[in-house]
Coordinates of C-alpha atoms in Angstrom, one line a residue:
X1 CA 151.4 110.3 49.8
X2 CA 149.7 111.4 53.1
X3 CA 145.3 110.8 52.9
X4 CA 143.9 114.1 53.7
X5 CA 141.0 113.3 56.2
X6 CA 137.2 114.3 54.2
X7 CA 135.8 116.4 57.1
X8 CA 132.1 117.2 56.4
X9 CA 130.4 120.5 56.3
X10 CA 128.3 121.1 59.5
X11 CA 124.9 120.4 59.2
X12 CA 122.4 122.6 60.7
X13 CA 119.3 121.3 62.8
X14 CA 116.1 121.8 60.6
X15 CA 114.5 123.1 63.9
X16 CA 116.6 125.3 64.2
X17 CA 116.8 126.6 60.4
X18 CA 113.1 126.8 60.3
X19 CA 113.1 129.0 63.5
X20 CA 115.6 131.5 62.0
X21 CA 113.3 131.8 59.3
X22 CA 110.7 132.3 61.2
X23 CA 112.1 135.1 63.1
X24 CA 113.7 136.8 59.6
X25 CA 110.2 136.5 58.3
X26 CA 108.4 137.8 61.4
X27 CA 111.3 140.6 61.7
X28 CA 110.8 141.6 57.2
X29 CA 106.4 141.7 57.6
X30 CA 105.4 144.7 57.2
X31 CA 104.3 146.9 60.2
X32 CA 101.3 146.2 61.8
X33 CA 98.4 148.6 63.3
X34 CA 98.7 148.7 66.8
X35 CA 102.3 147.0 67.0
X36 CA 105.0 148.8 67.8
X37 CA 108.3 147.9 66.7
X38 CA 110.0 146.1 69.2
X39 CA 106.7 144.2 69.9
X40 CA 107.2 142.5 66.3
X41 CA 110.6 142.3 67.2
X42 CA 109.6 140.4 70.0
X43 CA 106.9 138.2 68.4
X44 CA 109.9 136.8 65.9
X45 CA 111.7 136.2 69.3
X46 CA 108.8 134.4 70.6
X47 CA 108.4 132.5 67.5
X48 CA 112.0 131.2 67.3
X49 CA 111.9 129.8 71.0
X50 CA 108.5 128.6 70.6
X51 CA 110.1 126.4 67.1
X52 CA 113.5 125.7 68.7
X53 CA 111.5 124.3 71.9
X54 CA 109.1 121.8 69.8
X55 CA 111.7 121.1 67.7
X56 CA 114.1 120.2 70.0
X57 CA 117.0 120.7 67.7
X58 CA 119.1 122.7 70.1
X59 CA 118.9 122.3 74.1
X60 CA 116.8 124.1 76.2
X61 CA 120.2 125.5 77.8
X62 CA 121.6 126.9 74.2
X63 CA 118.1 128.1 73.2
X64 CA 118.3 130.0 76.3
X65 CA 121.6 131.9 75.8
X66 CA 120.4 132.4 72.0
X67 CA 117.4 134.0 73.2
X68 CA 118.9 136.4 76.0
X69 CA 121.2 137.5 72.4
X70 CA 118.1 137.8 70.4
X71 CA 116.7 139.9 73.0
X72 CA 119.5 142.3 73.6
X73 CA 120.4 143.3 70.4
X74 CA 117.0 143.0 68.6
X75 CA 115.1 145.2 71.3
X76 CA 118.4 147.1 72.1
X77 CA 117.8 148.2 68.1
X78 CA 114.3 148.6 68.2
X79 CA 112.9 151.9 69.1
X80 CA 111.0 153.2 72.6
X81 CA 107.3 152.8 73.1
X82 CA 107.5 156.2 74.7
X83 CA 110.0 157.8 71.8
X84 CA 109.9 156.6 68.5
X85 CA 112.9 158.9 68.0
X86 CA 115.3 157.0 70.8
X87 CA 116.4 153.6 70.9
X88 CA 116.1 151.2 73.6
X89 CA 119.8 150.1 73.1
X90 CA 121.9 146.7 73.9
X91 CA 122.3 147.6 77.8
X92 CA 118.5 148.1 78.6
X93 CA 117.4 145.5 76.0
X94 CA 119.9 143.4 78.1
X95 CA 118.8 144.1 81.7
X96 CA 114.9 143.6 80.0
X97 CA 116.0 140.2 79.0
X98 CA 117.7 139.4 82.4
X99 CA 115.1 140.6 84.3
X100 CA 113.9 137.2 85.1
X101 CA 116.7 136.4 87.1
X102 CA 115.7 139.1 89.8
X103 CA 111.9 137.1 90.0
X104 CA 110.9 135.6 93.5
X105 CA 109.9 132.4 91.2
X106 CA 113.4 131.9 90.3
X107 CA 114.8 132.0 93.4
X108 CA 112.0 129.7 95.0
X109 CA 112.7 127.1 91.7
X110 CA 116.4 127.4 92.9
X111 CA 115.8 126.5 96.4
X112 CA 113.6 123.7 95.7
X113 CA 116.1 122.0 93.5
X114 CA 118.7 121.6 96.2
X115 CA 116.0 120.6 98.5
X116 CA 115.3 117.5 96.1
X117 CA 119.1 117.2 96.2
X118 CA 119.6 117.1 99.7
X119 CA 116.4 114.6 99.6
X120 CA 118.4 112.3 97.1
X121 CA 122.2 113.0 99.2
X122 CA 120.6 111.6 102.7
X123 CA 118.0 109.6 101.3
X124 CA 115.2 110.3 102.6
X125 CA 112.9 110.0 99.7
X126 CA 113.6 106.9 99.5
X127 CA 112.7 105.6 103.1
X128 CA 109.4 107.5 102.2
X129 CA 108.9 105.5 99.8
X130 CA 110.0 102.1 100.8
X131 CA 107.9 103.1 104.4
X132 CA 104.7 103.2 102.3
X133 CA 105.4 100.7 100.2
X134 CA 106.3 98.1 102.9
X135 CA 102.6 99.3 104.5
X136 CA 100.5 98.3 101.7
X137 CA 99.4 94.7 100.8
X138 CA 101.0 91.7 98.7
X139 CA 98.1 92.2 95.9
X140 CA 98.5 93.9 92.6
X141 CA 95.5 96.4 93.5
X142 CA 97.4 97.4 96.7
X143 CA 100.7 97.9 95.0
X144 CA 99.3 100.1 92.5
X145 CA 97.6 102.2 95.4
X146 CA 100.7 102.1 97.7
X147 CA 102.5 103.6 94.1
X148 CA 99.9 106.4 93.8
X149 CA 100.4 107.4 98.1
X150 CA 104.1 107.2 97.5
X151 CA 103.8 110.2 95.0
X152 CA 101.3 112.1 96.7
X153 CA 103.6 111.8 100.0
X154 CA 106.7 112.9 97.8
X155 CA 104.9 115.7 96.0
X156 CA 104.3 117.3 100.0
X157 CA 108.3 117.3 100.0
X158 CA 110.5 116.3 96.9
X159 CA 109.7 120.0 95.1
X160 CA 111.2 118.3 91.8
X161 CA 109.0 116.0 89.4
X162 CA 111.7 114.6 87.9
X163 CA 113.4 114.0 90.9
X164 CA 110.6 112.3 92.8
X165 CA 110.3 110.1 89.8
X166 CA 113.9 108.8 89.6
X167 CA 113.2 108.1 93.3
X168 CA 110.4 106.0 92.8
X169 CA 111.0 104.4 89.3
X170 CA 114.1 102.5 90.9
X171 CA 112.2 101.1 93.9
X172 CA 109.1 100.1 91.7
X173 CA 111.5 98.2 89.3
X174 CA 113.0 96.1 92.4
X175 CA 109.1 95.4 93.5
X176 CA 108.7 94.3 89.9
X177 CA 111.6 91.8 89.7
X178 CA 110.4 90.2 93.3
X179 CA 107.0 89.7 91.6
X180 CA 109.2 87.1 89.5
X181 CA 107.2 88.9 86.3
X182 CA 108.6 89.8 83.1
X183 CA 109.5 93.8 82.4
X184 CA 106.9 94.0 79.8
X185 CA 104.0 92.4 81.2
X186 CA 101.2 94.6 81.8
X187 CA 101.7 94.5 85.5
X188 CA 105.2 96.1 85.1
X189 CA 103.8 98.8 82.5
X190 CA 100.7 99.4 84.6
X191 CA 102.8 100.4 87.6
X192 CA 105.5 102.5 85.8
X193 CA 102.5 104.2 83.6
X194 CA 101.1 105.1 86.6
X195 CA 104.2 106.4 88.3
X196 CA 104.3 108.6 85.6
X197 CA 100.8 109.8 85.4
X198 CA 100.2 110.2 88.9
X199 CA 103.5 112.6 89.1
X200 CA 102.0 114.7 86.3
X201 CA 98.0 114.8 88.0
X202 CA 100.1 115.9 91.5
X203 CA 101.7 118.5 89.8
X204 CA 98.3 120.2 89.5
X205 CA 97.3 119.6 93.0
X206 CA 100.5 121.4 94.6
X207 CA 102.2 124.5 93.8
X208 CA 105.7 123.7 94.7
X209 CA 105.5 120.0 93.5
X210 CA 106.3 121.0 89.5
X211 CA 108.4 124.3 88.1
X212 CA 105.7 125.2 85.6
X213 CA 103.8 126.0 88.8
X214 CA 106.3 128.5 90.4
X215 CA 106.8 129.7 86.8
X216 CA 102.5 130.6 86.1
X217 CA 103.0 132.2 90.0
X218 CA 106.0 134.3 88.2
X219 CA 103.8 135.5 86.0
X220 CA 100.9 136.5 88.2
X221 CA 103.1 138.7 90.6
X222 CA 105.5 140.0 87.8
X223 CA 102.3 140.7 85.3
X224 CA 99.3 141.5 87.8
X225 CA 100.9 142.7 90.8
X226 CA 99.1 139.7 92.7
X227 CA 100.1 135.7 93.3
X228 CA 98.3 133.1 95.2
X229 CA 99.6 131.6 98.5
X230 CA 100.4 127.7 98.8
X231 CA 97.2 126.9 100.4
X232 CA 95.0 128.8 97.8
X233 CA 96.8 126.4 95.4
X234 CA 96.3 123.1 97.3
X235 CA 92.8 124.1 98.4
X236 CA 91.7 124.7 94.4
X237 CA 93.7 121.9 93.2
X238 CA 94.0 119.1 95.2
X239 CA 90.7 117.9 95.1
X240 CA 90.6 117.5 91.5
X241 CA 94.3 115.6 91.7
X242 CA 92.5 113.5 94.6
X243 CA 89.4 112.2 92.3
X244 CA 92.1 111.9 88.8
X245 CA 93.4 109.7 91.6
X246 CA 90.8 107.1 91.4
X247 CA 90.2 107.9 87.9
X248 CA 93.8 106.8 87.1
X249 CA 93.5 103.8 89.7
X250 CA 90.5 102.8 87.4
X251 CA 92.1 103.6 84.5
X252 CA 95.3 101.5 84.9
X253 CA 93.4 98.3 85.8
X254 CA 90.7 98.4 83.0
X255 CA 93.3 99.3 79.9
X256 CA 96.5 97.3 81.6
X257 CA 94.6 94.5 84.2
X258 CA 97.8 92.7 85.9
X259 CA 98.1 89.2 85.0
X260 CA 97.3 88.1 88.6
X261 CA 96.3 89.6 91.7
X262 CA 98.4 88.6 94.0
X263 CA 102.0 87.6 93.6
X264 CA 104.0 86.9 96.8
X265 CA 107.4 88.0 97.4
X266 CA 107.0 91.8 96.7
X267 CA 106.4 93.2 100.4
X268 CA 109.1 91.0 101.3
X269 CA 111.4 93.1 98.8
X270 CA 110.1 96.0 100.1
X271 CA 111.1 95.5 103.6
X272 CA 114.6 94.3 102.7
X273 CA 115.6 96.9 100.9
X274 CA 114.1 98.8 104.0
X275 CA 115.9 96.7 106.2
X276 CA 119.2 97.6 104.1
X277 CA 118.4 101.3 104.7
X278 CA 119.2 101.2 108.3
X279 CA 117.8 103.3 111.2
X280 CA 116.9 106.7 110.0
X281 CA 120.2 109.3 109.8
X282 CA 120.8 112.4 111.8
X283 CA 121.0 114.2 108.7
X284 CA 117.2 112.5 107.3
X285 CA 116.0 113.4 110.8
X286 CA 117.3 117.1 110.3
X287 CA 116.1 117.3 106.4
X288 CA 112.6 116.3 107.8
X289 CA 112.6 118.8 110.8
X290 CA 113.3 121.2 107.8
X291 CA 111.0 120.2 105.4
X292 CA 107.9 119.9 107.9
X293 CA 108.6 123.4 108.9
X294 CA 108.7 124.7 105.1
X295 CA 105.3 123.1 104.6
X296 CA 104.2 124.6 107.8
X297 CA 105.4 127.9 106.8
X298 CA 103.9 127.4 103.1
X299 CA 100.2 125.8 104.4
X300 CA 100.2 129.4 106.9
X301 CA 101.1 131.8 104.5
X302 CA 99.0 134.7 104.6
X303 CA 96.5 133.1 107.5
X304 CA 99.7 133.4 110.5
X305 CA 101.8 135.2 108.6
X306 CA 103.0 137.2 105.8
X307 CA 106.9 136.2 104.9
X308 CA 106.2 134.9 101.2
X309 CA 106.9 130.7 99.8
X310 CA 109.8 131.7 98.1
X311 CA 111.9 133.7 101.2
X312 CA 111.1 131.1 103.7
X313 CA 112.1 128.3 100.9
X314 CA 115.2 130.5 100.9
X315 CA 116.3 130.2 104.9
X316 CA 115.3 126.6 104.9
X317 CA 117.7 125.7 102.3
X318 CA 120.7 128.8 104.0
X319 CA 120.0 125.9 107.2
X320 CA 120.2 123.0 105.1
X321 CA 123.7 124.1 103.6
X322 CA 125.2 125.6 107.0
X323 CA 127.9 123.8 108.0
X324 CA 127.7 121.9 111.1
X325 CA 123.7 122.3 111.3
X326 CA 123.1 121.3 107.8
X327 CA 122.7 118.1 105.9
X328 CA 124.8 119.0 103.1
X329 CA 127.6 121.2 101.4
X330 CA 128.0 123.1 98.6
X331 CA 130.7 121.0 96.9
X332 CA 127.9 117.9 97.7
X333 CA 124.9 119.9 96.2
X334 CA 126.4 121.1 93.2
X335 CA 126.6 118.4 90.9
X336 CA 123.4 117.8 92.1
X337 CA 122.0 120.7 90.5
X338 CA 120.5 121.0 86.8
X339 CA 121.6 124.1 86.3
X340 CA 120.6 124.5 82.6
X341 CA 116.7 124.6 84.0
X342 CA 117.6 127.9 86.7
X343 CA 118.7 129.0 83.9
X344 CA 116.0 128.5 81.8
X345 CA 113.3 129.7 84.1
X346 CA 115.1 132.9 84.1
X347 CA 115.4 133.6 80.5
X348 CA 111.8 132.1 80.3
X349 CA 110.2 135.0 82.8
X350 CA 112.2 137.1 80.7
X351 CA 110.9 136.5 77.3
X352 CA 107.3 136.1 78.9
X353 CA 107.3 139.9 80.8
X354 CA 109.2 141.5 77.3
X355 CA 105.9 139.6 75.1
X356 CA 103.7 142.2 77.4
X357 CA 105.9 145.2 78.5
X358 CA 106.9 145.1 74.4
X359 CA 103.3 145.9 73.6
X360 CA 103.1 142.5 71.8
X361 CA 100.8 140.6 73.9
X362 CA 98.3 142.6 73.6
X363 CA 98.3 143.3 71.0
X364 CA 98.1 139.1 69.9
X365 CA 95.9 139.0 72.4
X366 CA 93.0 141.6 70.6
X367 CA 93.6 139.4 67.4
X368 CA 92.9 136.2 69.4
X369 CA 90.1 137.6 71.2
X370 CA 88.7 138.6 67.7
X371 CA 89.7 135.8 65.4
X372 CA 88.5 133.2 67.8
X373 CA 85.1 135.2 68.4
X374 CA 85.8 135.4 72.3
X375 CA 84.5 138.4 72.9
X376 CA 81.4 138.4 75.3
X377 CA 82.0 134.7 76.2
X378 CA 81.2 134.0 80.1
X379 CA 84.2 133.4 82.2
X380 CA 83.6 129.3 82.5
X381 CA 83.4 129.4 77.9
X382 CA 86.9 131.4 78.4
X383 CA 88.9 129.1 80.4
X384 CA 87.0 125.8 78.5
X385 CA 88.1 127.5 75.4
X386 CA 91.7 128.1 76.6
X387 CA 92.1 125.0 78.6
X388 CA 91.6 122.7 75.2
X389 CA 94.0 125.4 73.2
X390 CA 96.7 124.8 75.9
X391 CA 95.7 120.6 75.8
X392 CA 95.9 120.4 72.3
X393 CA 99.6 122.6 72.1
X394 CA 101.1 121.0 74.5
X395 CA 101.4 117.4 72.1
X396 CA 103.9 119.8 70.7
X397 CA 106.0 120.9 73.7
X398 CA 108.5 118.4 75.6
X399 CA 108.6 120.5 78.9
X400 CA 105.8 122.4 80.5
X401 CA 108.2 125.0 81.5
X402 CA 108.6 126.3 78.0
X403 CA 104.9 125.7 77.2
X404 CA 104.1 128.3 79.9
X405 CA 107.3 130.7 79.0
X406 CA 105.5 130.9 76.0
X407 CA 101.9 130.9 76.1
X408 CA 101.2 132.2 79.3
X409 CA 101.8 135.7 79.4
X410 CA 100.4 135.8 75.9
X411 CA 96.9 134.0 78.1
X412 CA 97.2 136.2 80.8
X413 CA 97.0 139.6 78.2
X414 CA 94.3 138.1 76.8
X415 CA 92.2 137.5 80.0
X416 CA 92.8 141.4 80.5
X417 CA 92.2 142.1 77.6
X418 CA 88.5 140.6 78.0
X419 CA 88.0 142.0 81.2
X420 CA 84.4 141.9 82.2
X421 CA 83.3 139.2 85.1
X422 CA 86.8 137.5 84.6
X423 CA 89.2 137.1 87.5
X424 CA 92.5 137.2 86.0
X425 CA 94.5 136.0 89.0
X426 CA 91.8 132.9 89.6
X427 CA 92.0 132.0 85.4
X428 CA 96.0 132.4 85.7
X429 CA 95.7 129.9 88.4
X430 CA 92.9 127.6 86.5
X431 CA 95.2 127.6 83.2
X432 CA 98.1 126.5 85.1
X433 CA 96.7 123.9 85.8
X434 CA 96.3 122.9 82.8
X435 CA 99.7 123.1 81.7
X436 CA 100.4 120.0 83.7
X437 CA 98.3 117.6 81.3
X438 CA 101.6 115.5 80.1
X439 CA 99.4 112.6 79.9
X440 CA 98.8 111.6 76.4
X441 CA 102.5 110.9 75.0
X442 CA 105.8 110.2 76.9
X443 CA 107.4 113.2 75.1
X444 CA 104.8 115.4 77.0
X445 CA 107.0 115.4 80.6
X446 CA 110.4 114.6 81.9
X447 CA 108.8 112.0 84.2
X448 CA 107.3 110.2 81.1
X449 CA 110.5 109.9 79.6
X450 CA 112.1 108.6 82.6
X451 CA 109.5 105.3 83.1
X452 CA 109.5 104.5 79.7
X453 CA 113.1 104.4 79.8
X454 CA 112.8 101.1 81.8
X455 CA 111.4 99.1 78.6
X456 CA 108.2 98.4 80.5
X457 CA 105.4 100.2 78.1
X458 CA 105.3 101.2 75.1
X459 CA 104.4 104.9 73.5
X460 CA 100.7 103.2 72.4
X461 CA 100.1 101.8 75.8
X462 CA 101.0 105.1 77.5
X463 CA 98.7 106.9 74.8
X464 CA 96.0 104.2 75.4
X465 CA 95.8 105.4 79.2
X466 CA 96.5 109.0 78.3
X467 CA 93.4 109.8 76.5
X468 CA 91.1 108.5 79.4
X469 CA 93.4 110.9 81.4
X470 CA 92.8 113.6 79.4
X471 CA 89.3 113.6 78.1
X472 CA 88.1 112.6 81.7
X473 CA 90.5 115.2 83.6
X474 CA 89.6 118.2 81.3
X475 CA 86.0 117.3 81.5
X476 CA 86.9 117.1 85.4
X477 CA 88.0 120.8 85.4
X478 CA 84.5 121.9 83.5
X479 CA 82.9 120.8 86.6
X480 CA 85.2 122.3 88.6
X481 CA 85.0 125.7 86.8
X482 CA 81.1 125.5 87.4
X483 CA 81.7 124.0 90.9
X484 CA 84.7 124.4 93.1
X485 CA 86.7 126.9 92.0
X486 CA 83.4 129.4 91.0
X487 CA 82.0 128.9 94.6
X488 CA 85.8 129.8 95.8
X489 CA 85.8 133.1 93.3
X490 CA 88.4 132.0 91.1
X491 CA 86.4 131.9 87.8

């Protein structure tokens, strides 16, 4: 008699259970005063990414599709803010939820990605590296400095976090083993948490260094009619990334000393595998022509000329796929590509311009601004008030791409909702930042995950460096806000 194989019953995610709930529930409240329809429709939307994202139960490429659905036939349902009597229907709800995908942001996230894919098909990221590497010192100290100019240098050109860490994290691992030193001694952990945490402090400093960043200036154009230039950025940020700098220098060497301070063999490494690289390629030579330019065309924007990041990103990467002039082709850059995050940051600007265009961001903002008691607060209690909210939410979020899809646009109602002496554009700008504080557990960013994947630290250590990070970089930015960035009108 044949055994009939026991097949058992799908099982579904609890994330993703509670998050249907949440939206049913949101969807079934009663209606609110002030709320139209398809706001609340668009709250439970907001809610069910928000849960599916800390949740994690489904992947942020799935979560994505399911949302554009949610959208389309939820809003395409719900009635007009202009006629109660007429629907929005499935095509316009639909071309609302797409809407992202025609954003300058998207195309500039796009662009950047297969420039850190040409950077990893010729190279060049690595020679950085391994250049400034083989330039600093055979002492611990010097190796953890030579670490932190390595991803300064790459944060100029690699416009991917993720991809400027799986660049370095190799490289540091073979200086590591040349040390002779085991993978969990605090040298190796010092240097890898610090790979990690520099990335994230960088990815404040420079606008096209992280995609949260071209995400928050998304938002500005598509929800204020207004973005800041590259060098605005840089100018604001980078001197608070400079001095977290030296604070995680500091950092690293009080909570993980190394066991010695100088170990030979590791500049040696460094110039071997250097030496194994070769003379530089035409195609490295060409991708740094290309690159140079960008940043020249980025750093002038504005100042000597007005063609915006995102189209000039554009031509540099048509040159860097033209056959014969290029450095790569399309059937070499493809697999290359995470395409799950364009799509992402499409459906993402999306569901943050529906929060505000549905009439539900203001309205959440006026109950924030109320419940919270902000109302009257100067501009610097305002962003120190919103800077801890966004701190303390983002232990929840694995990707500061979907901490800004969904908090953002909700921040940016709020801060025009307040009005008064408040810059929106500037506190846009200011909270960005702050989306970038990965630092306290290795959930918190890609590039956490990545160096604690080499089994050289351990989720306490990274936490024990993280809240010195955290506690000294946001008390860093309230300086700023009464400093820097008010003396250059931005708050």
């Amino acid at each position: 008699m044949p055994v009939i194989a026991q097949t058992s019953a799908p099982r579904v995610p609890w994330g993703l259970l509670l998050a249907l709930l949440a939206l049913v529930g949101i969807i079934l409240l009663p209606e609110q005063t002030g709320l139209p329809l398809a706001g609340q429709r668009m709250l439970a939307i907001l809610a069910f990414a928000v849960i599916v994202w800390i949740s994690e139960s489904v992947s942020y490429e799935v979560s994505a599709i399911m949302i554009l659905a949610l959208m389309a036939f939820l809003l395409g349902s719900a009635p007009t803010l202009s006629d109660p009597d007429k629907l929005i229907g499935t095509k316009d709800a639909l071309s609302m939820a797409l809407g992202g995908f025609a954003n300058s942001a998207l195309a500039l996230v796009a662009s950047a990605l297969f420039i850190a894919a040409a950077m990893t098909q010729t190279g060049l990221d690595k020679r950085i590296a391994l250049l400034t590497l083989s330039k600093v010192g055979a002492s611990t100290h010097r190796v953890l400095l030579g670490a932190i100019v390595v991803t300064i240098l790459l944060s100029f050109i690699v416009p991917s976090a993720t991809a400027r860490v799986a660049c370095v994290v190799p490289i540091m691992m073979g200086v590591i083993a040349a040390f002779g030193v085991d993978k969990r001694s605090a040298l190796a952990g010092g240097i890898m948490i610090l790979v990690a945490q520099a990335t994230s402090i960088w990815n404040v400093g420079i606008q096209t260094s992280a995609a949260q960043n071209l995400l928050t200036a998304g938002f500005m154009h598509k929800l204020l009619g207004e973005s800041v230039t590259w060098t605005d950025w840089l100018i604001a940020g980078a001197p608070w990334s400079l001095l977290m700098s030296a604070v995680l220098y500091w950092v690293i060497l009080r909570v993980m000393p190394p066991e010695t301070d100088r170990i030979e063999g590791g500049k040696e490494a460094v110039r071997k595998a250097l030496a194994e690289l070769g003379p530089m390629t035409f195609d490295e030579r060409k991708l740094l022509i290309t690159v140079l330019t960008l940043l020249g065309f980025w750093a002038t924007e504005g100042k000597l000329h007005s063609f915006d990041t995102a189209s000039t990103t554009l031509v540099g990467l048509a040159v860097l796929l033209m056959p014969g002039l290029g450095v790569m082709s399309w059937k070499q850059a493809q697999p290359r590509i995470p395409w799950g995050t364009v799509i992402v940051f499409g459906v993402g600007i999306s569901l943050g311009s529906a929060v505000l265009t549905t009439g539900a961001g203001t309205w959440l903002a006026k109950l924030l601004v109320t419940y919270l008691g902000m109302e009257g607060l100067s501009p610097f209690w305002v962003f120190a008030v919103l800077g801890l909210f966004l701190i303390l939410i983002h232990l929840g979020f694995a990707s500061a791409t979907a901490l800004t899809s969904a908090m953002l646009p909700i921040m940016i109602a709020l801060l025009l909702q307040l009005g008064g002496d408040i810059n929106p554009l500037g506190m846009s700008m200011l909270l960005g930042y702050v989306v970038s504080f990965g630092f306290l557990l290795p959930i918190n960013a890609p590039q956490n995950m990545v160096c604690i994947g080499t089994e050289t630290f351990t989720a306490r250590q990274f936490l024990r460096t993280g809240i010195w990070l955290t506690l000294v970089g946001y008390l860093l930015m309230l300086v700023f806000a009464l400093t820097w960035w008010r003396w250059l009108g931005w708050i």
